[in-house]
PDB file of C-alpha atoms in Angstrom:
ATOM      1  CA  MET A   1       0.000   0.000   0.000  1.00 53.00           C
ATOM      2  CA  ARG A   2       2.787   2.419   0.930  1.00 53.00           C
ATOM      3  CA  ASN A   3       4.732   1.683  -2.281  1.00 54.00           C
ATOM      4  CA  ARG A   4       1.625   2.470  -4.298  1.00 56.00           C
ATOM      5  CA  ARG A   5       1.346   5.911  -2.679  1.00 53.00           C
ATOM      6  CA  VAL A   6       5.003   6.596  -3.301  1.00 43.00           C
ATOM      7  CA  ARG A   7       4.640   5.577  -6.952  1.00 52.00           C
ATOM      8  CA  ARG A   8       1.684   7.911  -7.354  1.00 56.00           C
ATOM      9  CA  LEU A   9       3.628  10.807  -5.825  1.00 45.00           C
ATOM     10  CA  LEU A  10       6.799  10.377  -7.894  1.00 42.00           C
ATOM     11  CA  PRO A  11       5.465  12.051 -11.062  1.00 50.00           C
ATOM     12  CA  PHE A  12       4.173  14.948  -8.949  1.00 47.00           C
ATOM     13  CA  VAL A  13       7.509  15.341  -7.146  1.00 39.00           C
ATOM     14  CA  GLY A  14       9.331  15.270 -10.489  1.00 43.00           C
ATOM     15  CA  LEU A  15       7.060  17.979 -11.881  1.00 38.00           C
ATOM     16  CA  VAL A  16       7.607  20.185  -8.816  1.00 39.00           C
ATOM     17  CA  ALA A  17      11.384  19.747  -9.108  1.00 39.00           C
ATOM     18  CA  LEU A  18      11.256  20.642 -12.803  1.00 36.00           C
ATOM     19  CA  LEU A  19       9.220  23.773 -12.061  1.00 38.00           C
ATOM     20  CA  LEU A  20      11.662  24.840  -9.334  1.00 44.00           C
ATOM     21  CA  VAL A  21      14.624  24.503 -11.706  1.00 44.00           C
ATOM     22  CA  ALA A  22      12.767  26.475 -14.377  1.00 44.00           C
ATOM     23  CA  ALA A  23      11.928  29.187 -11.835  1.00 50.00           C
ATOM     24  CA  CYS A  24      15.617  29.534 -10.910  1.00 54.00           C
ATOM     25  CA  THR A  25      16.864  29.799 -14.479  1.00 57.00           C
ATOM     26  CA  PRO A  26      17.114  33.308 -15.882  1.00 56.00           C
ATOM     27  CA  PRO A  27      15.975  33.994 -19.417  1.00 55.00           C
ATOM     28  CA  PRO A  28      18.931  34.373 -21.780  1.00 55.00           C
ATOM     29  CA  ALA A  29      20.029  37.960 -22.200  1.00 55.00           C
ATOM     30  CA  PRO A  30      20.154  38.833 -25.905  1.00 54.00           C
ATOM     31  CA  SER A  31      23.050  41.256 -25.419  1.00 77.00           C
ATOM     32  CA  LEU A  32      25.340  38.579 -23.952  1.00 86.00           C
ATOM     33  CA  SER A  33      27.442  35.889 -25.590  1.00 92.00           C
ATOM     34  CA  PRO A  34      26.754  32.257 -24.616  1.00 93.00           C
ATOM     35  CA  VAL A  35      29.625  32.256 -22.093  1.00 95.00           C
ATOM     36  CA  GLU A  36      28.512  35.606 -20.648  1.00 95.00           C
ATOM     37  CA  ASN A  37      24.976  34.183 -20.338  1.00 94.00           C
ATOM     38  CA  ASP A  38      26.451  31.182 -18.500  1.00 96.00           C
ATOM     39  CA  VAL A  39      28.256  33.484 -16.049  1.00 96.00           C
ATOM     40  CA  PHE A  40      25.079  35.497 -15.454  1.00 96.00           C
ATOM     41  CA  GLY A  41      23.008  32.326 -15.071  1.00 95.00           C
ATOM     42  CA  LYS A  42      25.388  30.873 -12.480  1.00 97.00           C
ATOM     43  CA  HIS A  43      25.083  34.042 -10.379  1.00 97.00           C
ATOM     44  CA  PHE A  44      21.291  34.054 -10.785  1.00 96.00           C
ATOM     45  CA  VAL A  45      20.874  30.425  -9.703  1.00 96.00           C
ATOM     46  CA  TYR A  46      23.413  30.672  -6.855  1.00 97.00           C
ATOM     47  CA  ARG A  47      21.752  33.721  -5.340  1.00 97.00           C
ATOM     48  CA  ALA A  48      18.262  32.219  -5.673  1.00 96.00           C
ATOM     49  CA  ALA A  49      19.428  28.990  -4.013  1.00 97.00           C
ATOM     50  CA  HIS A  50      20.881  30.985  -1.105  1.00 97.00           C
ATOM     51  CA  SER A  51      17.849  33.288  -0.708  1.00 97.00           C
ATOM     52  CA  LEU A  52      19.851  36.335  -1.746  1.00 97.00           C
ATOM     53  CA  PRO A  53      18.357  39.274  -3.652  1.00 96.00           C
ATOM     54  CA  GLU A  54      18.242  38.868  -7.405  1.00 95.00           C
ATOM     55  CA  LEU A  55      20.843  40.666  -9.525  1.00 96.00           C
ATOM     56  CA  GLN A  56      19.530  42.650 -12.481  1.00 95.00           C
ATOM     57  CA  LEU A  57      21.638  42.528 -15.621  1.00 94.00           C
ATOM     58  CA  ASP A  58      22.687  46.089 -16.439  1.00 94.00           C
ATOM     59  CA  ASP A  59      23.852  46.984 -19.966  1.00 93.00           C
ATOM     60  CA  GLY A  60      26.017  49.867 -18.737  1.00 93.00           C
ATOM     61  CA  VAL A  61      27.718  47.729 -16.105  1.00 94.00           C
ATOM     62  CA  SER A  62      28.154  44.956 -18.693  1.00 95.00           C
ATOM     63  CA  ALA A  63      29.773  47.450 -21.095  1.00 94.00           C
ATOM     64  CA  HIS A  64      32.260  48.325 -18.331  1.00 94.00           C
ATOM     65  CA  ALA A  65      32.974  44.636 -17.638  1.00 95.00           C
ATOM     66  CA  LYS A  66      33.368  43.859 -21.350  1.00 96.00           C
ATOM     67  CA  ALA A  67      35.724  46.817 -21.862  1.00 95.00           C
ATOM     68  CA  TRP A  68      37.882  45.600 -18.980  1.00 95.00           C
ATOM     69  CA  ALA A  69      37.887  42.010 -20.303  1.00 96.00           C
ATOM     70  CA  ASP A  70      39.048  43.410 -23.665  1.00 96.00           C
ATOM     71  CA  THR A  71      41.794  45.437 -21.937  1.00 94.00           C
ATOM     72  CA  LEU A  72      43.022  42.397 -20.025  1.00 94.00           C
ATOM     73  CA  ALA A  73      43.051  40.310 -23.197  1.00 95.00           C
ATOM     74  CA  ALA A  74      45.084  42.975 -24.998  1.00 94.00           C
ATOM     75  CA  GLN A  75      47.606  43.556 -22.189  1.00 93.00           C
ATOM     76  CA  ALA A  76      48.032  40.250 -20.314  1.00 92.00           C
ATOM     77  CA  PRO A  77      50.092  37.732 -22.299  1.00 93.00           C
ATOM     78  CA  SER A  78      49.140  34.944 -19.849  1.00 93.00           C
ATOM     79  CA  CYS A  79      46.738  34.271 -16.999  1.00 93.00           C
ATOM     80  CA  SER A  80      49.624  34.555 -14.539  1.00 92.00           C
ATOM     81  CA  ALA A  81      50.376  38.063 -15.882  1.00 91.00           C
ATOM     82  CA  LEU A  82      46.831  39.198 -15.107  1.00 87.00           C
ATOM     83  CA  THR A  83      47.872  40.999 -11.926  1.00 85.00           C
ATOM     84  CA  SER A  84      50.322  43.201 -13.845  1.00 85.00           C
ATOM     85  CA  VAL A  85      47.431  44.994 -15.582  1.00 87.00           C
ATOM     86  CA  GLY A  86      45.460  47.776 -13.908  1.00 79.00           C
ATOM     87  CA  ASN A  87      45.024  47.499 -10.149  1.00 79.00           C
ATOM     88  CA  LYS A  88      46.350  43.950  -9.703  1.00 79.00           C
ATOM     89  CA  GLY A  89      44.155  42.818 -12.570  1.00 80.00           C
ATOM     90  CA  HIS A  90      41.152  44.942 -11.656  1.00 87.00           C
ATOM     91  CA  SER A  91      39.766  48.046 -13.301  1.00 86.00           C
ATOM     92  CA  ASP A  92      39.288  51.234 -11.319  1.00 86.00           C
ATOM     93  CA  ILE A  93      35.716  50.221 -10.576  1.00 87.00           C
ATOM     94  CA  ALA A  94      35.457  52.462  -7.487  1.00 85.00           C
ATOM     95  CA  ARG A  95      36.223  55.508  -9.647  1.00 86.00           C
ATOM     96  CA  ASP A  96      34.075  54.377 -12.548  1.00 88.00           C
ATOM     97  CA  PHE A  97      31.034  53.814 -10.318  1.00 89.00           C
ATOM     98  CA  ALA A  98      31.692  56.623  -7.832  1.00 87.00           C
ATOM     99  CA  GLY A  99      29.005  57.018  -5.215  1.00 83.00           C
ATOM    100  CA  GLN A 100      27.865  53.392  -5.570  1.00 89.00           C
ATOM    101  CA  SER A 101      28.902  50.233  -3.802  1.00 92.00           C
ATOM    102  CA  ALA A 102      30.838  48.269  -6.401  1.00 94.00           C
ATOM    103  CA  ALA A 103      33.061  45.219  -6.691  1.00 94.00           C
ATOM    104  CA  GLU A 104      34.654  43.183  -9.426  1.00 95.00           C
ATOM    105  CA  ASN A 105      35.512  39.512  -9.963  1.00 96.00           C
ATOM    106  CA  VAL A 106      38.120  38.753 -12.610  1.00 96.00           C
ATOM    107  CA  GLY A 107      39.162  35.365 -13.906  1.00 95.00           C
ATOM    108  CA  CYS A 108      41.300  33.858 -16.625  1.00 95.00           C
ATOM    109  CA  VAL A 109      41.436  30.364 -18.043  1.00 96.00           C
ATOM    110  CA  SER A 110      43.285  28.855 -20.958  1.00 95.00           C
ATOM    111  CA  GLY A 111      41.517  27.211 -23.856  1.00 94.00           C
ATOM    112  CA  CYS A 112      38.484  29.509 -24.182  1.00 94.00           C
ATOM    113  CA  PRO A 113      35.904  26.979 -22.961  1.00 95.00           C
ATOM    114  CA  ALA A 114      32.268  27.233 -24.014  1.00 94.00           C
ATOM    115  CA  ASN A 115      31.152  27.800 -20.409  1.00 95.00           C
ATOM    116  CA  ALA A 116      32.354  29.401 -17.184  1.00 96.00           C
ATOM    117  CA  ASP A 117      32.556  26.235 -15.080  1.00 96.00           C
ATOM    118  CA  VAL A 118      36.288  26.432 -14.272  1.00 96.00           C
ATOM    119  CA  VAL A 119      36.370  30.102 -13.280  1.00 96.00           C
ATOM    120  CA  TRP A 120      33.053  29.783 -11.410  1.00 97.00           C
ATOM    121  CA  GLY A 121      34.486  26.914  -9.370  1.00 97.00           C
ATOM    122  CA  LEU A 122      37.576  28.964  -8.522  1.00 96.00           C
ATOM    123  CA  TRP A 123      35.467  31.976  -7.501  1.00 97.00           C
ATOM    124  CA  LEU A 124      33.387  29.823  -5.162  1.00 97.00           C
ATOM    125  CA  GLN A 125      36.597  28.637  -3.464  1.00 97.00           C
ATOM    126  CA  SER A 126      37.964  32.170  -3.023  1.00 95.00           C
ATOM    127  CA  SER A 127      36.644  34.056  -0.010  1.00 95.00           C
ATOM    128  CA  GLY A 128      37.024  37.458  -1.699  1.00 95.00           C
ATOM    129  CA  HIS A 129      35.231  36.426  -4.880  1.00 96.00           C
ATOM    130  CA  LEU A 130      32.549  34.564  -2.938  1.00 97.00           C
ATOM    131  CA  THR A 131      31.960  37.627  -0.745  1.00 97.00           C
ATOM    132  CA  ASN A 132      31.195  39.647  -3.881  1.00 96.00           C
ATOM    133  CA  ILE A 133      28.851  36.947  -5.213  1.00 98.00           C
ATOM    134  CA  GLN A 134      27.001  36.722  -1.890  1.00 97.00           C
ATOM    135  CA  ASN A 135      26.872  40.425  -0.990  1.00 97.00           C
ATOM    136  CA  PRO A 136      23.159  41.272  -0.627  1.00 97.00           C
ATOM    137  CA  VAL A 137      23.849  44.977  -1.163  1.00 96.00           C
ATOM    138  CA  TYR A 138      24.582  44.460  -4.857  1.00 96.00           C
ATOM    139  CA  ASN A 139      21.525  44.575  -7.106  1.00 96.00           C
ATOM    140  CA  ARG A 140      23.121  45.083 -10.543  1.00 96.00           C
ATOM    141  CA  ILE A 141      25.532  42.867 -12.447  1.00 97.00           C
ATOM    142  CA  GLY A 142      27.552  43.303 -15.595  1.00 96.00           C
ATOM    143  CA  VAL A 143      29.378  40.500 -17.382  1.00 97.00           C
ATOM    144  CA  GLY A 144      32.163  40.632 -19.959  1.00 96.00           C
ATOM    145  CA  VAL A 145      34.111  37.774 -21.518  1.00 97.00           C
ATOM    146  CA  THR A 146      36.881  38.048 -24.085  1.00 97.00           C
ATOM    147  CA  CYS A 147      38.826  35.209 -25.678  1.00 96.00           C
ATOM    148  CA  ARG A 148      42.145  36.025 -27.327  1.00 95.00           C
ATOM    149  CA  ASN A 149      45.217  33.927 -28.120  1.00 94.00           C
ATOM    150  CA  GLY A 150      43.771  30.866 -26.399  1.00 96.00           C
ATOM    151  CA  LEU A 151      43.012  32.719 -23.142  1.00 96.00           C
ATOM    152  CA  GLN A 152      39.561  33.551 -21.832  1.00 96.00           C
ATOM    153  CA  PHE A 153      39.205  36.619 -19.601  1.00 96.00           C
ATOM    154  CA  LEU A 154      36.026  36.855 -17.518  1.00 97.00           C
ATOM    155  CA  VAL A 155      34.961  40.009 -15.675  1.00 96.00           C
ATOM    156  CA  VAL A 156      31.913  40.413 -13.462  1.00 97.00           C
ATOM    157  CA  ASP A 157      31.092  43.827 -12.075  1.00 96.00           C
ATOM    158  CA  PHE A 158      28.635  44.258  -9.204  1.00 97.00           C
ATOM    159  CA  THR A 159      27.001  47.553  -8.264  1.00 96.00           C
ATOM    160  CA  ALA A 160      24.272  48.829  -6.002  1.00 95.00           C
ATOM    161  CA  VAL A 161      22.058  51.728  -6.985  1.00 83.00           C
TER     162      VAL A 161
END
């Protein structure tokens, strides 16, 4: 009798799980590349799973992130040389978003993968990067990814308005 009840509930439980996953998946942003969409989606899902406020994709903040990813790609000959560009690899985000709370996560990986899995995993293991991802003050996000000479540079800018 108990097994019968469980069997009847399984399709319902599966449907609920599917709906929850769909609810935590952001719609693709038309202005982003597939890898940039992956970066944005990972932030969206992570924050939803941890009951943190949603981040809104901001075109202006994304333009800043993309410009910095392009600069890193042009000036850093390797991922290990990343810290020799700008402020230890970071743009002057405090100046560029004066009067707003702002932070930046930067990553580099060789091979230009089709997703952000490697850099995302590294960010989650880094207390500084994770603090930016989890900070409930931030309500805007910008994403920029540039691939050049077999290196992929990922920049995520967070702001609060």
